[in-house]
Structure formats: structure tokens, C-alpha cells
mmCIF file of C-alpha atoms in Angstrom:
data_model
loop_
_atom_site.group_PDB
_atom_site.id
_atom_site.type_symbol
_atom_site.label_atom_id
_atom_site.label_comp_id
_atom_site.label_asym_id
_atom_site.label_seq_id
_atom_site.Cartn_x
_atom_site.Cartn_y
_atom_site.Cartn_z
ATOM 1 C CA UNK A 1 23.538 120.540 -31.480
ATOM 2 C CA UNK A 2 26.443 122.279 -33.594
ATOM 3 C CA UNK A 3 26.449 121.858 -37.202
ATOM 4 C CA UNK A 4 29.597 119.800 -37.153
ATOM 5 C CA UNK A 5 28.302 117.144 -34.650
ATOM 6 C CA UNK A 6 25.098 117.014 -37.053
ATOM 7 C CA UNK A 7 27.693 115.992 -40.120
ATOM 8 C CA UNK A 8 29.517 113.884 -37.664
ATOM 9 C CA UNK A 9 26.791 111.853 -36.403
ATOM 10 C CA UNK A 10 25.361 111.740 -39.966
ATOM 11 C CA UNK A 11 28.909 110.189 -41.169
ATOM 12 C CA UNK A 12 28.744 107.955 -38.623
ATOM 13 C CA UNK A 13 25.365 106.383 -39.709
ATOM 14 C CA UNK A 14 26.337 106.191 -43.480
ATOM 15 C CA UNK A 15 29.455 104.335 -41.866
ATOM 16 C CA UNK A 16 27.344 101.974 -40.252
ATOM 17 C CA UNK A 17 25.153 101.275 -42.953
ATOM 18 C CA UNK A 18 27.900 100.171 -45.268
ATOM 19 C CA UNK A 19 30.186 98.883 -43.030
ATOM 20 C CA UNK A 20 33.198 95.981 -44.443
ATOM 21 C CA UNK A 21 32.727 92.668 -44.492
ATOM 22 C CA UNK A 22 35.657 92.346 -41.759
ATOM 23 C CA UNK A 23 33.472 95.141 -39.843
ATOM 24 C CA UNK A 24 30.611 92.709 -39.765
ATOM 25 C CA UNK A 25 32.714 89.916 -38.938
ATOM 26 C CA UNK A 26 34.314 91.768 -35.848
ATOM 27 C CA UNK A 27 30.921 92.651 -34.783
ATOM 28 C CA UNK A 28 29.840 89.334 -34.812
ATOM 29 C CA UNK A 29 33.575 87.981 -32.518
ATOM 30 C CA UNK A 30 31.660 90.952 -29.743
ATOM 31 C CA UNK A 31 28.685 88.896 -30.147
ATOM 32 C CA UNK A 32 29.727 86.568 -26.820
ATOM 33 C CA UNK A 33 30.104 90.191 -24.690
ATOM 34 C CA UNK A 34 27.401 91.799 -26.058
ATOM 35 C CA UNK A 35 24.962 88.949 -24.617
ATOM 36 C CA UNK A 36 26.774 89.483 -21.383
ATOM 37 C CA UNK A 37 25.326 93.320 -21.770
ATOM 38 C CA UNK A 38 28.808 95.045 -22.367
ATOM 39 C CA UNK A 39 27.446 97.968 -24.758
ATOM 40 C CA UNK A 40 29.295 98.460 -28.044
ATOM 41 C CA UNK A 41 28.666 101.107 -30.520
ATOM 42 C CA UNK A 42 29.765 101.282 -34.220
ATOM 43 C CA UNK A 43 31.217 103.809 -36.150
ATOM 44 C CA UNK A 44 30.622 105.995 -32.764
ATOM 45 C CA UNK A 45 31.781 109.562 -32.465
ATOM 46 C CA UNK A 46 34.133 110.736 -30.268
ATOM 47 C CA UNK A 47 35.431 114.214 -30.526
ATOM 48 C CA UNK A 48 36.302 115.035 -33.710
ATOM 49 C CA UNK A 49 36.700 111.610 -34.750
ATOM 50 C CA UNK A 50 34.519 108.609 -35.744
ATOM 51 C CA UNK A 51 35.443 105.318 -34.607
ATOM 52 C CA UNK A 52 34.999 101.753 -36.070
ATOM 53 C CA UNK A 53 33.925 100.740 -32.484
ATOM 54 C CA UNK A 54 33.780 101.645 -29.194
ATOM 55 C CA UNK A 55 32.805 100.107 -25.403
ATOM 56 C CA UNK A 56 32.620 103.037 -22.908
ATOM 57 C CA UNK A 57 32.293 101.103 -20.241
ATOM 58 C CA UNK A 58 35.535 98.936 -21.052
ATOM 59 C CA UNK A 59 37.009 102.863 -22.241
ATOM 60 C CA UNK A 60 38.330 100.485 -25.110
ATOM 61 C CA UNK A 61 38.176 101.844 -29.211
ATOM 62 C CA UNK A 62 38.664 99.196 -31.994
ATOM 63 C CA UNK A 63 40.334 100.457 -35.050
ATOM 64 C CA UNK A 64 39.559 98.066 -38.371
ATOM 65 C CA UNK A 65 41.936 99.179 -40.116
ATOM 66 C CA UNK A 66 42.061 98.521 -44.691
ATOM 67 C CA UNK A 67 44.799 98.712 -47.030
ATOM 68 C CA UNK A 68 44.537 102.113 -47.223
ATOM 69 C CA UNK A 69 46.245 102.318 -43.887
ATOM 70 C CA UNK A 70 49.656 101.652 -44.754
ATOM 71 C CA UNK A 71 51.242 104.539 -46.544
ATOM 72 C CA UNK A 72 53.366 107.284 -44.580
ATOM 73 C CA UNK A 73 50.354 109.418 -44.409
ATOM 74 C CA UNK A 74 47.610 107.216 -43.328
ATOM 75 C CA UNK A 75 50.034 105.803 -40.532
ATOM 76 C CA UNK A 76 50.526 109.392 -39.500
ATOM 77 C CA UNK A 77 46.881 110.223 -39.359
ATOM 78 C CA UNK A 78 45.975 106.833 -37.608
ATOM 79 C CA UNK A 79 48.741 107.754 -34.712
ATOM 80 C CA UNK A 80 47.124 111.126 -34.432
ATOM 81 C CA UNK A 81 44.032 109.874 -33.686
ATOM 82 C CA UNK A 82 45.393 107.094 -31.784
ATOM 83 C CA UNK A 83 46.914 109.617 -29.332
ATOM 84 C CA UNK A 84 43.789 111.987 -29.116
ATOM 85 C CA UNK A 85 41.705 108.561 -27.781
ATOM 86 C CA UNK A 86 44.452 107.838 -25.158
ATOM 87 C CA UNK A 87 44.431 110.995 -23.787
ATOM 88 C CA UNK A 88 40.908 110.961 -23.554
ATOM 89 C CA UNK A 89 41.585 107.876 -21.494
ATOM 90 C CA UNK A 90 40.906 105.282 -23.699
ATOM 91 C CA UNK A 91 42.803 102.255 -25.201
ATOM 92 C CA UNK A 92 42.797 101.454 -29.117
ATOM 93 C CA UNK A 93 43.369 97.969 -30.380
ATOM 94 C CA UNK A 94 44.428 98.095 -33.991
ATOM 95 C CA UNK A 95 43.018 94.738 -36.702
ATOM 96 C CA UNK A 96 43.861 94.915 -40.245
ATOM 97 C CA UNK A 97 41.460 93.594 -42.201
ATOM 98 C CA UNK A 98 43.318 90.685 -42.885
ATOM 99 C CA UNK A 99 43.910 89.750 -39.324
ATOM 100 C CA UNK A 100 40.263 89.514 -39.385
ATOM 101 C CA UNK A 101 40.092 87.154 -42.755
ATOM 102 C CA UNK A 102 42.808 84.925 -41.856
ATOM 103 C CA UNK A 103 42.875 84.711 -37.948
ATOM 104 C CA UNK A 104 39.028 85.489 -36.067
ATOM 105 C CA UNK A 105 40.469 83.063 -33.804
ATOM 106 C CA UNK A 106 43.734 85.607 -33.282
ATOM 107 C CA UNK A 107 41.319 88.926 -32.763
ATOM 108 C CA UNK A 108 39.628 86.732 -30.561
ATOM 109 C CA UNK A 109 42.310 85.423 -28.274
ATOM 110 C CA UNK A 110 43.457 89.262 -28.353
ATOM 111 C CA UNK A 111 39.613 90.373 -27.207
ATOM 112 C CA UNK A 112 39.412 87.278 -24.399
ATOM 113 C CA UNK A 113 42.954 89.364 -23.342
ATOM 114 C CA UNK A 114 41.161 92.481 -22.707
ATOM 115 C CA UNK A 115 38.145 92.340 -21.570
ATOM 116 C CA UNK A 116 37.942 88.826 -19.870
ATOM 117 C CA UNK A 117 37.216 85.165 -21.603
ATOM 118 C CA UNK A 118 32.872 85.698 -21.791
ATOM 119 C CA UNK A 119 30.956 83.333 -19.824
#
């Protein structure tokens, strides 16, 4: 294993151990699927990239995205990386933090959308 994907993976885990509150509260929405046995990693990497979360089998990345995402350069980046997933042929779904604090219900509806109301 390359040096890099040593780093990466070790990001990854520091991610994971200090994840956001509206990190833990979207991992606990993927609770329903996760019982079903639909596998979801956080803070997973994937090429040069880490993502907040990711279902290989549903080829489906989920982007929490913080304040910090809204100036010109931050939008930029977040489109960059946006692209690189889709042309590794998977979709990205995009939650602000605040769509998380003021509508679970919303992220939710959004989730039940794409990968089928749970059982």
C-alpha cells in the first residue's frame, strides 16, 4: 500500500472519529437501510478523495456539506470532486448541514427517493 493511500485512509479514520453532529444525525436517517443490510461506509476513500459517505452497492456518495462550502472556491472544489465521482459512475446527493437541522424529515423523503421507502 502507497504512502498516499496510508495518509488517506488515516484521514479518513480521524474523519470518522470526529465526525459533525449533522454527520451523526445522517447516519442515524441510514439507520432503516442499514438493518435491511445495504452497507454504508463513512468518511470512505475513493480515489483521491474522502467522502462523507458512501453505499457501493447503491454506487450512491453523500456529501454533508458546512458553511464552509459556500464561497467561490469551495463551490469550485466541491464540483470537481462532484464530477470525478460521476465519472467513476457514481451519484452524489448534496445536504447542508442545515437541511439536516431543520428538515431530517426532507433528507429523508430525498433518501426514500433513491434508494426505495425501507421495509
Amino acid at each position: 500500500m502507497g504512502e498516499t493511500m496510508r495518509d488517506q485512509i488515516k484521514f479518513a479514520q480521524t474523519l470518522r472519529r470526529n465526525q459533525t453532529d449533522a454527520e451523526r444525525q445522517f447516519w442515524a436517517l441510514l439507520y432503516p437501510w442499514r438493518e435491511q443490510g445495504i452497507h454504508w461506509r463513512r468518511q470512505a476513500p475513493i480515489g483521491p478523495y474522502v467522502v462523507d459517505f458512501c453505499c457501493k452497492r447503491m454506487k450512491l456518495v453523500v456529501e454533508i456539506d458546512g458553511d464552509t462550502h459556500a464561497t467561490d472556491a469551495e463551490l469550485a472544489h466541491d464540483a470537481a470532486r462532484t464530477a470525478y465521482f460521476e465519472r467513476q459512475g457514481f451519484t452524489v446527493l448534496r445536504f447542508s448541514n442545515v437541511d439536516l437541522y431543520e428538515s431530517p424529515e426532507g433528507v429523508f423523503d430525498v433518501l426514500c427517493r433513491v434508494l426505495a421507502t425501507p421495509t
